[in-house]
Coordinates of C-alpha atoms in Angstrom, one line a residue:
X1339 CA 0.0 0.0 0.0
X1340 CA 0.9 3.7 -0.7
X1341 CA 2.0 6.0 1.7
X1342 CA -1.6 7.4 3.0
X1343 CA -1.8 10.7 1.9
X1344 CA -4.4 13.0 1.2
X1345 CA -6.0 12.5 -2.4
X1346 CA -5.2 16.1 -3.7
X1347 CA -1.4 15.3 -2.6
X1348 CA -1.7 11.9 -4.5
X1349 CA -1.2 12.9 -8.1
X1350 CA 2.2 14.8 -7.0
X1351 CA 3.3 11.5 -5.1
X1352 CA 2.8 9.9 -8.9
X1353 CA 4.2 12.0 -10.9
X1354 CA 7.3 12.5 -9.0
X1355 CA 7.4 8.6 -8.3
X1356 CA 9.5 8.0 -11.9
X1357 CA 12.0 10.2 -10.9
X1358 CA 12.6 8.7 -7.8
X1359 CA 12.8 5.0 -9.3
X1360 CA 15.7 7.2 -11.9
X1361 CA 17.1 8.5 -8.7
X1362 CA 18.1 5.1 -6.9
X1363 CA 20.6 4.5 -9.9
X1364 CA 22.3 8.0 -9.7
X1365 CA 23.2 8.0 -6.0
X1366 CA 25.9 7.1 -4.1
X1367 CA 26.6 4.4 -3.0
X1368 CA 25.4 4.2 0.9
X1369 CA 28.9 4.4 2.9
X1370 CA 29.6 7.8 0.3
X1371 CA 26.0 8.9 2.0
X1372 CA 25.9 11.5 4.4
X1373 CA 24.4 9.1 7.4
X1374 CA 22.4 10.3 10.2
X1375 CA 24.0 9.0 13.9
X1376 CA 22.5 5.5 14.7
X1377 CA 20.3 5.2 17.3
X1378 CA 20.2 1.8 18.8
X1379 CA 19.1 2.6 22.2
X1380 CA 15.9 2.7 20.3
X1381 CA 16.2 -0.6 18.4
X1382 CA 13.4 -2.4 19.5
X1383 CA 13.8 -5.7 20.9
X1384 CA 10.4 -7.3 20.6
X1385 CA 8.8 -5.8 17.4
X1386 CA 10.4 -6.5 13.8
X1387 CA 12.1 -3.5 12.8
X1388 CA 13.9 -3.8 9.2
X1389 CA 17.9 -3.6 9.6
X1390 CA 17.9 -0.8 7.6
X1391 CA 15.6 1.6 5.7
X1392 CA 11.9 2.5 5.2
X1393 CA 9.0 -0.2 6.5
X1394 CA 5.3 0.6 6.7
X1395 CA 2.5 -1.4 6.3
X1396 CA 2.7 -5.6 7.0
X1397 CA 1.5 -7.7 4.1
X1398 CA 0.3 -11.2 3.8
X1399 CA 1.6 -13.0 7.4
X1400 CA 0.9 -16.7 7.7
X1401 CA 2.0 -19.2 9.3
X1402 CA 3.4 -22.6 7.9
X1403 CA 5.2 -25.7 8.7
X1404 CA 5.6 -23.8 12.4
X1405 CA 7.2 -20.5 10.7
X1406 CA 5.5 -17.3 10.8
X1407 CA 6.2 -15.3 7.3
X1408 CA 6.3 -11.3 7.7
X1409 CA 6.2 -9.3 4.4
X1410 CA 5.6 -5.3 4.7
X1411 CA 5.9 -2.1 2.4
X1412 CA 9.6 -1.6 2.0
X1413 CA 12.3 1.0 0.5
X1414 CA 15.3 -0.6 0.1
X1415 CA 17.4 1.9 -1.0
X1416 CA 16.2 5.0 1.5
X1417 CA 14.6 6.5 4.9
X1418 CA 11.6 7.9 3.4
X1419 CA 8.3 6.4 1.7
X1420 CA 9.1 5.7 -1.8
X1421 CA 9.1 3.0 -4.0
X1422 CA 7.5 -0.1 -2.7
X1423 CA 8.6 -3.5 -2.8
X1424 CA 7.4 -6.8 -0.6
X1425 CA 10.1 -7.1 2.0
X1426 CA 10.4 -10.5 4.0
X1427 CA 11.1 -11.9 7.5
X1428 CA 10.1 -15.0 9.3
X1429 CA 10.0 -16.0 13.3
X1430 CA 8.8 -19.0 15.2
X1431 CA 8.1 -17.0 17.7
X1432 CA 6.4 -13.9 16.7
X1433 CA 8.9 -12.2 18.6
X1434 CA 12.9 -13.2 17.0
X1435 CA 12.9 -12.1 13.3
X1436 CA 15.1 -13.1 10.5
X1437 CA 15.3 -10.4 7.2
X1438 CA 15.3 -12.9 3.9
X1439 CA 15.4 -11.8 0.6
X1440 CA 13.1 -8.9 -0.6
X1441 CA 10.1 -11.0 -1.5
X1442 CA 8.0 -9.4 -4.5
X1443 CA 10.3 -5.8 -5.7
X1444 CA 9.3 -2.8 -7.5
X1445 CA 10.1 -2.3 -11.0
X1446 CA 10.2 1.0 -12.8
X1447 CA 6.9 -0.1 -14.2
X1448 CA 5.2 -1.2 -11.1
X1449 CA 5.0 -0.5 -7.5
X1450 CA 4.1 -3.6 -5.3
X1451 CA 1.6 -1.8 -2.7
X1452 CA -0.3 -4.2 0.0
X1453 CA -1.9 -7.3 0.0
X1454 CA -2.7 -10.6 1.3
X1455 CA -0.9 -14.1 1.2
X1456 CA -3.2 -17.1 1.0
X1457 CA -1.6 -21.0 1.0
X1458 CA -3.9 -23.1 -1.5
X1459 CA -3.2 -26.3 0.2
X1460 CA -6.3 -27.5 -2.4
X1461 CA -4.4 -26.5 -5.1
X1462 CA -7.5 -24.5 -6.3
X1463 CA -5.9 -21.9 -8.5
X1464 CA -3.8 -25.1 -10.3
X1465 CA -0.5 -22.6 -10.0
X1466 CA 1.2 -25.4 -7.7
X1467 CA 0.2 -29.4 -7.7
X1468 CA -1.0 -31.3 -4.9
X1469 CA 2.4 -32.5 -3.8
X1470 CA 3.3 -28.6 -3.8
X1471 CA 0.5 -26.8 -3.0
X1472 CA 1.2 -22.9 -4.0
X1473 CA 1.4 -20.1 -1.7
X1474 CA -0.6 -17.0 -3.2
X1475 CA 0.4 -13.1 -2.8
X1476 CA -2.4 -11.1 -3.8
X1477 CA -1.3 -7.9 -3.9
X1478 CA -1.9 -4.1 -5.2
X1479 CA 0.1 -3.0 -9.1
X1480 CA 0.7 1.0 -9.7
X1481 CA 1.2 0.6 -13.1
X1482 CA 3.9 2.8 -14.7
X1483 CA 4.5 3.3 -18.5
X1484 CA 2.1 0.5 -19.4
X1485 CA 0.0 0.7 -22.5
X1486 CA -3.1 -1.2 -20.9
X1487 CA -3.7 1.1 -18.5
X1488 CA -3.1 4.9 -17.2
X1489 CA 0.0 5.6 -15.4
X1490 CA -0.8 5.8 -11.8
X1491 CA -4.0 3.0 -12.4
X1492 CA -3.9 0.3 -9.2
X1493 CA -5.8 -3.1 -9.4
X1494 CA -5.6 -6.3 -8.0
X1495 CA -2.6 -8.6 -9.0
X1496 CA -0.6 -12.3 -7.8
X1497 CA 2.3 -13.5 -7.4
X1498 CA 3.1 -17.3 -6.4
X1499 CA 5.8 -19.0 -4.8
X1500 CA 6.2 -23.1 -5.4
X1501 CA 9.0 -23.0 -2.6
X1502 CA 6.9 -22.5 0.8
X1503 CA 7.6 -18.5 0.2
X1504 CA 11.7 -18.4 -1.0
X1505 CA 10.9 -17.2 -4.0
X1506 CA 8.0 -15.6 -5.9
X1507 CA 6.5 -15.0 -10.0
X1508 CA 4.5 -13.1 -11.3
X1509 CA 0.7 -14.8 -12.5
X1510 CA 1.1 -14.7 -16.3
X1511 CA -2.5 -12.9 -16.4
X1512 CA -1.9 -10.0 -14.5
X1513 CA -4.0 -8.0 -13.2
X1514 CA -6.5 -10.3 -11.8
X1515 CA -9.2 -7.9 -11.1
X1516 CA -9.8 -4.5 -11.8
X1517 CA -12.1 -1.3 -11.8
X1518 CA -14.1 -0.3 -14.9
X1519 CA -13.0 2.5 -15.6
X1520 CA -9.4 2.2 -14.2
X1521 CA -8.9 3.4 -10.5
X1522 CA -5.7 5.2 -9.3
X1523 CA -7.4 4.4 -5.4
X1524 CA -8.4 1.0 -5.8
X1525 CA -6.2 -1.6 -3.2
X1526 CA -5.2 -3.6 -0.5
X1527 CA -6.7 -7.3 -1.5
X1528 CA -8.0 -9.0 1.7
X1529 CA -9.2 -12.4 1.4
X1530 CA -10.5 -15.0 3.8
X1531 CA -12.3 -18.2 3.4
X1532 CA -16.1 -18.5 4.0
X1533 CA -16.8 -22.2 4.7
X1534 CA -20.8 -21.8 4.7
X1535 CA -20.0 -20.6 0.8
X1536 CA -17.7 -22.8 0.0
X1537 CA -15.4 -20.1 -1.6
X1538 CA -12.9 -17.3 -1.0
X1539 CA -14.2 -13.9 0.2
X1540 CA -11.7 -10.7 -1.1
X1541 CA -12.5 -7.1 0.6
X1542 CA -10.5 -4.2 -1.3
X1543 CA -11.1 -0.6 -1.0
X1544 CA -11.9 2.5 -3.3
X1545 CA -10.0 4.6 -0.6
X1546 CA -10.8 8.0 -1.3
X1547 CA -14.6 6.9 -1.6
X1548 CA -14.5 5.2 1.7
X1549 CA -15.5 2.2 0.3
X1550 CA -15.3 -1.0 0.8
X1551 CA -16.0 -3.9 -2.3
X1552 CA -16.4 -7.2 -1.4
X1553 CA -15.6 -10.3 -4.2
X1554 CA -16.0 -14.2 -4.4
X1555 CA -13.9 -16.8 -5.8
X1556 CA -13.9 -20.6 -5.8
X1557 CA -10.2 -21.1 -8.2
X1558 CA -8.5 -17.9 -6.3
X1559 CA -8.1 -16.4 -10.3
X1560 CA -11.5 -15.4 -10.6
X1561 CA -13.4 -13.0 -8.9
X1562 CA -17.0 -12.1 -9.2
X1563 CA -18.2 -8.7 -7.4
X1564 CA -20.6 -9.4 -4.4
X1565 CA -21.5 -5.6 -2.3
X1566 CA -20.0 -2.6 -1.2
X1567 CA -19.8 -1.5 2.0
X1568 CA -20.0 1.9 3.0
X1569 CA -22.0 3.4 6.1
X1570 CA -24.8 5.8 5.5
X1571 CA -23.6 9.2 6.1
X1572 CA -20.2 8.6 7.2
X1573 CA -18.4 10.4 4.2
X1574 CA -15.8 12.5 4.9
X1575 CA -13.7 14.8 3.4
X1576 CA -9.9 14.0 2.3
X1577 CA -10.2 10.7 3.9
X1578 CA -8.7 7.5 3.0
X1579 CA -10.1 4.2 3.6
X1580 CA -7.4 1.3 3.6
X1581 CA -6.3 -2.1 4.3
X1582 CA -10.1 -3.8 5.2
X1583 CA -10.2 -7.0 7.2
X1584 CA -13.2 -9.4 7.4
X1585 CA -13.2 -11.3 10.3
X1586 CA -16.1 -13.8 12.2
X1587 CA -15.7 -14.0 16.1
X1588 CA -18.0 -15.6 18.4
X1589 CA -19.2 -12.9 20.8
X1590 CA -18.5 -14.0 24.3
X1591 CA -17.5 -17.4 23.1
X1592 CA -20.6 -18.1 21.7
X1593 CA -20.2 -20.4 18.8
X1594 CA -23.7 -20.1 17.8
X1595 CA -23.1 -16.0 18.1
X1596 CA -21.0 -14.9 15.6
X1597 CA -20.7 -11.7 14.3
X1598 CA -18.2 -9.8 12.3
X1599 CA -15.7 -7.2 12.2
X1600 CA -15.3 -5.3 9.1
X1601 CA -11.6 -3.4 10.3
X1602 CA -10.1 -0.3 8.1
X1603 CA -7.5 1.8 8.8
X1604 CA -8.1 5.7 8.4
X1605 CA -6.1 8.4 7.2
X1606 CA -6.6 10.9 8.8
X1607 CA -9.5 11.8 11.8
X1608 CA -8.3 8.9 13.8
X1609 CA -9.4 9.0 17.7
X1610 CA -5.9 10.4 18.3
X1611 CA -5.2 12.1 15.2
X1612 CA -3.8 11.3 11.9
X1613 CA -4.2 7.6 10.7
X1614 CA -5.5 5.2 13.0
X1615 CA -7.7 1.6 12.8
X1616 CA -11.3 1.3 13.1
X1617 CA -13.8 -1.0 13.1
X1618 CA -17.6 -1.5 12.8
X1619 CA -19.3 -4.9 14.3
X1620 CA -22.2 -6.4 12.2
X1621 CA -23.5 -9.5 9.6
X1622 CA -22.2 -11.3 6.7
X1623 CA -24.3 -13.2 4.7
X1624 CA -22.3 -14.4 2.3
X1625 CA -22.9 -11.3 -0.1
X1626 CA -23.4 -8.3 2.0
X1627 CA -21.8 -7.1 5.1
X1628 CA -24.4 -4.8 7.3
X1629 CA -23.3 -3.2 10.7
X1630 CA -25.2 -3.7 13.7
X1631 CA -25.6 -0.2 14.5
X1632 CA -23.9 3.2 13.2
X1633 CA -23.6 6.6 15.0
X1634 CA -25.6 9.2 14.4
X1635 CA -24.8 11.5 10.8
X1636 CA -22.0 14.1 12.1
X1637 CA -20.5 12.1 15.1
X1638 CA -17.4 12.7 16.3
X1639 CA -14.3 10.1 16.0
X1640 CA -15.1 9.1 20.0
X1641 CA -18.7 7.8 18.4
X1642 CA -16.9 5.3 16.5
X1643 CA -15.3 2.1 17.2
X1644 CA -11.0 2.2 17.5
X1645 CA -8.5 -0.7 17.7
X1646 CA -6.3 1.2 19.1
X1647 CA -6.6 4.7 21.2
X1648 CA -2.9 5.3 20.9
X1649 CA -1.3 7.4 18.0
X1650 CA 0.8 4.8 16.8
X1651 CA -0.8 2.0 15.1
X1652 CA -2.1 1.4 11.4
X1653 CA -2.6 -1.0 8.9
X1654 CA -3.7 -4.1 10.8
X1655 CA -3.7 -7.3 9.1
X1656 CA -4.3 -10.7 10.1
X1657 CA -1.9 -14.1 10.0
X1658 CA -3.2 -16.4 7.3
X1659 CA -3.2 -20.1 7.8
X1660 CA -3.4 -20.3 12.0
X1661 CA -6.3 -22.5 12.0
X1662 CA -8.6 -22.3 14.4
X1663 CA -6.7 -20.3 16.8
X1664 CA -7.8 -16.9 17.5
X1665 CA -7.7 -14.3 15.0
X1666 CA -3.8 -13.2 15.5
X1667 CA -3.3 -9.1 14.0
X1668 CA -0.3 -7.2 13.7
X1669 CA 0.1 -4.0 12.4
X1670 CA 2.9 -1.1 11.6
X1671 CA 3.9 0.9 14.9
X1672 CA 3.5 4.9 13.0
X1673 CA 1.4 7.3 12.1
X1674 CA 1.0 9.0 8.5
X1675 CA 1.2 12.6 10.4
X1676 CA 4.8 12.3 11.5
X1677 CA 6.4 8.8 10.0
X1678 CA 8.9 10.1 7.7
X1679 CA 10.2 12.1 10.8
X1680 CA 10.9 9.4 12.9
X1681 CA 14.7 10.4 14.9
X1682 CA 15.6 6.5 14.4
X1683 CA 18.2 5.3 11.9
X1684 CA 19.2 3.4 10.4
X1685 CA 15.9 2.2 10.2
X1686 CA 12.6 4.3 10.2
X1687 CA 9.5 2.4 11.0
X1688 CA 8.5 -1.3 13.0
X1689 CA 5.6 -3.5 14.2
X1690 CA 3.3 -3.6 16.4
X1691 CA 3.3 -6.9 18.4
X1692 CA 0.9 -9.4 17.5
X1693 CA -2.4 -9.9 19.3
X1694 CA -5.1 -12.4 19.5
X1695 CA -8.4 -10.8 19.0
X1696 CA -12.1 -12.0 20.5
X1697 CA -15.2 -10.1 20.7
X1698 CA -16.8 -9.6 24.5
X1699 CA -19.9 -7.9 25.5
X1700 CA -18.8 -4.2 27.5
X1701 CA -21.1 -1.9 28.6
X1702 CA -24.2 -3.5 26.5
X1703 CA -22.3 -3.5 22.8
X1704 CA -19.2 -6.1 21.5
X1705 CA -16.2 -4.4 21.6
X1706 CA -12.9 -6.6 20.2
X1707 CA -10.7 -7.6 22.5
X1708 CA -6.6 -7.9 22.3
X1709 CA -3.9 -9.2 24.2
X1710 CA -0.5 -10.4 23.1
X1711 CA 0.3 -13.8 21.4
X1712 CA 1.0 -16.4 23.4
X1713 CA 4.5 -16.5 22.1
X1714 CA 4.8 -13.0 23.8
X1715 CA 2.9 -14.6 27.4
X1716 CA 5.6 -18.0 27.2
X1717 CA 8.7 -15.5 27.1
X1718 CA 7.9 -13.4 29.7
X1719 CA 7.2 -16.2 31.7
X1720 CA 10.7 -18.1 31.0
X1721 CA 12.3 -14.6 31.8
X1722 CA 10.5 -15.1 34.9
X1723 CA 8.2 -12.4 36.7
X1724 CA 8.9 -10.4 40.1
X1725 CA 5.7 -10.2 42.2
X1726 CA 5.9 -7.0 44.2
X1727 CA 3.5 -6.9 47.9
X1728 CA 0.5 -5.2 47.6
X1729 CA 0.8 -1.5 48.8
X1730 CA -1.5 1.9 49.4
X1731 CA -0.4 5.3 48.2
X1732 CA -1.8 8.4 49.7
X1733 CA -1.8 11.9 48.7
X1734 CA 0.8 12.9 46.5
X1735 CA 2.4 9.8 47.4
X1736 CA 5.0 7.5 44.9
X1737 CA 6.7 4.5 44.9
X1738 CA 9.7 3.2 42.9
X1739 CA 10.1 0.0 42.0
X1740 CA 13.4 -1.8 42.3
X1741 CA 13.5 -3.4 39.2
X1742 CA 13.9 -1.2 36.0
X1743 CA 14.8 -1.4 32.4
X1744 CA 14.2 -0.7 28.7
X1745 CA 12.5 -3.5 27.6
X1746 CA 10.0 -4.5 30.9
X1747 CA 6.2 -6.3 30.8
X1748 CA 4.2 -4.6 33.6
X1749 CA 0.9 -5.8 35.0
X1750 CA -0.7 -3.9 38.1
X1751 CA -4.7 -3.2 39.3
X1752 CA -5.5 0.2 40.5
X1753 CA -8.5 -0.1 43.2
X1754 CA -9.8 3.2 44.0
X1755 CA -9.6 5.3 47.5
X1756 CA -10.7 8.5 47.9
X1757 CA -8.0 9.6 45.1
X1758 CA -9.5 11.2 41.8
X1759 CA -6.1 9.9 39.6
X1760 CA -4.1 7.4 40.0
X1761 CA -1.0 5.4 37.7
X1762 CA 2.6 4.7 36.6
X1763 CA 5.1 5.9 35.0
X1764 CA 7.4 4.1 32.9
X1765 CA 10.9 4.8 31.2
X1766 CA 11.3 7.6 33.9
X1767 CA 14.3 9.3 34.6
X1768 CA 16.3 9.1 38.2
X1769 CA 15.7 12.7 38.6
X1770 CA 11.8 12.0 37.8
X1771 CA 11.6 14.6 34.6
X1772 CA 11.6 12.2 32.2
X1773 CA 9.2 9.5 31.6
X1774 CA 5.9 7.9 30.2
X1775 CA 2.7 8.5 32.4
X1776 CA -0.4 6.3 32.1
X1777 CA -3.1 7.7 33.9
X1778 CA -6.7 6.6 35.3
X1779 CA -8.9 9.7 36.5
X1780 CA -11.7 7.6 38.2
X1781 CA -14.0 10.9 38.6
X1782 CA -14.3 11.4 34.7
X1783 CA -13.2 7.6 34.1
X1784 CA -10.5 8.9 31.3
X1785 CA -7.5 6.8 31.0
X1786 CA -4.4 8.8 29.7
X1787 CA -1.6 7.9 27.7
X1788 CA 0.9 11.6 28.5
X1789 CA 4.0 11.0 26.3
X1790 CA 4.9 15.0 27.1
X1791 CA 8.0 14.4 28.8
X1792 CA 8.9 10.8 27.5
X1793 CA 11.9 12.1 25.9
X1794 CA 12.5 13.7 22.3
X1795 CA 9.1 14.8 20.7
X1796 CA 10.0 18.1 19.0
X1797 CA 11.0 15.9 15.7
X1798 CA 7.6 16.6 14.3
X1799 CA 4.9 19.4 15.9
X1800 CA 2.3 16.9 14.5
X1801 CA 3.5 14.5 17.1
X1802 CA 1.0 14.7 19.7
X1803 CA 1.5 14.3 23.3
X1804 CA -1.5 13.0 25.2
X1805 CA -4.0 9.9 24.4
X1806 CA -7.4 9.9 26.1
X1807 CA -10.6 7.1 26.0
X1808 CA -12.6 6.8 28.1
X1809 CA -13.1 3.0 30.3
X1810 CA -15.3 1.9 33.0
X1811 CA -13.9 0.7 36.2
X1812 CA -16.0 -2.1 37.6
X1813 CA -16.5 -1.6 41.3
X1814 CA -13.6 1.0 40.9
X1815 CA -10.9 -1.3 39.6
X1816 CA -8.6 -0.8 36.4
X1817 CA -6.4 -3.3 35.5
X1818 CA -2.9 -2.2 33.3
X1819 CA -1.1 -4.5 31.2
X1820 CA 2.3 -2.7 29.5
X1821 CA 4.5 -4.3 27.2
X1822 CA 7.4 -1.4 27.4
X1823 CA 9.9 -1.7 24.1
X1824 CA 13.4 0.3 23.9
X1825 CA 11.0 3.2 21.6
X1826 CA 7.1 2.3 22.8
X1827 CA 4.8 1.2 25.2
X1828 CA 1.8 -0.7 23.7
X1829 CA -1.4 -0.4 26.7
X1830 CA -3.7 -3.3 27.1
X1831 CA -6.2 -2.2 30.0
X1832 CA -9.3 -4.6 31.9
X1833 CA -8.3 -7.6 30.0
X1834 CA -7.3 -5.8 26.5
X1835 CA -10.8 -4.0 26.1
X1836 CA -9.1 -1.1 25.5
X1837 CA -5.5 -0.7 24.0
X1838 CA -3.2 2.0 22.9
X1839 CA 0.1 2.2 21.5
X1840 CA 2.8 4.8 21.0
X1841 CA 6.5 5.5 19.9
X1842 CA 8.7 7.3 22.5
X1843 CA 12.2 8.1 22.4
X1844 CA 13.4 8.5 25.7
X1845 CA 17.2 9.5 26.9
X1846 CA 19.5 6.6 27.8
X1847 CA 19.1 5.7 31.3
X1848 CA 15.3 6.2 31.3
X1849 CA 14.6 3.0 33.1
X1850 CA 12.6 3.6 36.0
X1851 CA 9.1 2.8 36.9
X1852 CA 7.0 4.1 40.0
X1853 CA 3.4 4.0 40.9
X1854 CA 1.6 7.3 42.2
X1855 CA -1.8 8.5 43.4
X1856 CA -3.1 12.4 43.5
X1857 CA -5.6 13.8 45.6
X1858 CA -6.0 10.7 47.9
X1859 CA -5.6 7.2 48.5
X1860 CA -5.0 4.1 45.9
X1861 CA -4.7 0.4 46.4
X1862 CA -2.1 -1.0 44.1
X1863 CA -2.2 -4.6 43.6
X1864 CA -0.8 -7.4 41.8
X1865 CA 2.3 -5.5 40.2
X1866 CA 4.3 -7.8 38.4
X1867 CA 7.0 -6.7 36.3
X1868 CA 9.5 -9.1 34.1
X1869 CA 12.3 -8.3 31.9
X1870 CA 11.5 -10.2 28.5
X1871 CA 14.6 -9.2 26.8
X1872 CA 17.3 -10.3 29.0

């Protein structure tokens, strides 16, 4: 997928993209290239981060033979967003990654923008043969200099691989679906399979129409068009719709309630600005998806549905081939308003970790569910986990814990007192001015994500600072679960009903963690802390 950026930008992002393709053979080589400083205290240790160069978007994870295969938008040749390419790493864990061979590249005729990968174990789409089954990339062309169709025109194409993903070829008939007439917005191929059907189930998106088109397929080459989806009166200006998910999930473990999720990331008027994921919760009927309920015409982001209240996440996608485990997401750890800004290098961008999604009944509606894999839960239980006694803060009252670091997993219940705000900070300096503040004000029930003072955040003045949603306490008790990375902290609060994730870059030595409570007292229970990356 393209770099999300407004529509009336996208025809300057096009035109300029030849000469950047012209541009990678008249530089430098890289040690000639003037090199910003490294900065590996904010390498992350438990979220794939390319060794080098621009990453955005994930593409087409599955898992196979007990390896998990990563492929996201990648630049292979700078810092910035430019031309895309399929770049690929596998793990067995989810959590140690290994860079392979750029899987699918750009060519000065077409860009390789997002997608899905699909393993046709059947044999379906008769690319492979049933002692090889093929592996299927169905991803987005921007066609360049090609006499079929407009410069700039995206549709649907595929690529195979007969190796279990080392190497990958074009389909002969490329593209495999497109708009009529040709579409310079038309992308990101999701497909899933719908057993009541019997047949494959694509979602794509017309993203500067908010729009969602849904397609069906029995062979995997041929696609017939089913519905769009796109909410009554949700249109809004300068948006982009992209990267749609389809997913079923029993609603309270209900296997005889199952609803969907239709997921799509914005760009921009995300809950915390800029590009962020939502989600709407409905029907599938094989044909049509329609949402339980919308807000009202003119609502506010807060009216809506987010994945993740945090600035920092985008682009969610879903691991292919995982049977009938739990839906397992991942998705890339930036935001559209401020990516090409990052301070890192000599890498700019990562992902999130992956989570297991479900779909629980809060407050009277089902709101999706996430906590990390279970690869994430096994390692920070062979790191092994101090248990700290229960303790009460009063007024204006903190406590330091005696185990620190960069990379920690936190879990601790707030019970309310007679205090209006209570919470932690993490990555906090020993002279307390530095450091990452999650807050829960129990009078407003606000939780609060302040990355103010986390360290550098004058790289971009669209980087914002504070993350608010709003979460109800249960006989006044929050629980916090943080997985703390060398550059981010990803939230998961009361079980994962509410997450948020954000990038910080604090100064070295920014290790610290302590609990506080304002305005009265706080019962602080069941803190646990582990080190995962030791």
């Amino acid at each position: 997928m393209k770099r999300s950026v407004h529509t009336a930008r996208f025809d300057i992002v096009l035109r300029c993209r030849a000469l950047a393709v012209a541009c990678l053979f008249l530089m430098p080589p890289p040690h000639l290239r003037a090199q910003e400083a490294p900065t590996p205290q904010w390498r992350p240790a438990l979220h794939f981060s390319p060794a080098e160069h621009w990453v955005n978007d994930p593409n087409g994870p599955f898992l196979l033979d007990g390896t998990y295969h990563l492929f996201y938008q990648y630049n292979p040749a700078g810092m910035v967003w430019g031309p895309m390419s399929w770049g690929h790493a596998t793990s067995t864990d989810l959590l140690h990654w290994q860079e392979q061979d750029i899987a699918i590249p750009a060519t000065p005729q077409e860009d390789i923008f997002s997608g899905t990968v699909i393993y046709d174990s059947q044999n379906r789409s008769g690319l492979g043969s049933a002692s090889a089954p093929p592996l299927l990339a169905f991803h987005t062309s921007v066609f360049h200099g090609n006499p079929a169709h407009p410069d700039g025109t995206q549709a649907q194409s595929l690529s195979y691989s007969l190796d279990r993903g080392a190497h990958w070829q074009a389909y002969d008939r490329n593209p495999i679906l497109t708009l009529q007439p040709d579409s310079r917005q038309f992308r990101d191929p999701s497909i899933i399979w719908y057993p009541q059907g019997q047949c494959w189930i694509m979602t794509t998106v017309v993203a500067d129409a908010q729009l969602v088109k849904l397609y069906r397929s029995t062979d995997l080459l041929h696609w017939s068009f089913l519905s769009d989806f796109q909410p009554s009166g949700y249109r809004k200006p300068g948006m982009l719709w992209e990267m749609p998910l389809l997913i079923p999930l029993a609603l309270d473990g209900n296997p005889h309630d199952t609803r969907w999720a239709m997921i799509v990331s914005v760009n921009p008027w995300s809950i915390a600005g800029g590009s962020g994921v939502q989600y709407f919760i409905g029907r599938f009927d094989g044909t049509r998806f329609t949402p339980d309920s919308l807000p009202p015409e003119g609502s506010d982001p807060s009216a809506y549905h987010w994945l993740d209240h945090g600035a920092d996440q985008y682009a969610a996608i879903r691991f292919a081939n995982t049977g009938s485990a739990a839906p397992l997401l991942i998705g890339w750890m930036s935001n559209w308003d401020y990516a090409d800004a990052l301070p890192t290098s000599p890498w700019r961008g990562q992902m999130t970790l992956p989570v297991r999604l479900g779909l629980k009944t809060v407050d009277g509606q089902p709101v999706l569910i996430q906590a990390p894999a279970a690869t994430y839960e096994d390692l920070v239980h062979r790191q092994g986990v101090s248990a700290f006694s229960d303790r009460q803060l009063g007024p204006g009252q903190s406590w330091h814990a005696p185990l620190g670091g960069d990379v920690l997993d936190i879990r601790v219940t707030l019970r309310r007192g007679d205090a209006p705000r209570a919470g932690i900070v993490v990555r906090q300096a020993p002279d307390g001015r530095t450091g990452t503040v999650i807050s829960y004000d129990f009078t407003s029930g606000n939780l609060t994500l302040d990355r103010s003072h986390s360290g550098q955040v004058g790289f971009s003045p669209r980087f914002s600072l504070a993350h608010v949603a709003h979460l109800s306490a249960p006989g006044g008790v929050v629980s916090l679960h943080l997985a703390v990375d060398r550059n981010s902290v990803e939230l998961f609060a009361n079980g994962g009903v509410l997450r948020m994730t954000d990038l910080v870059f604090p100064p070295a030595g920014s290790n610290g963690v302590s609990l506080f409570s304002d305005g009265g007292r706080t019962q602080f229970t069941g803190l646990r802390i582990s080190a995962p990356a030791r």
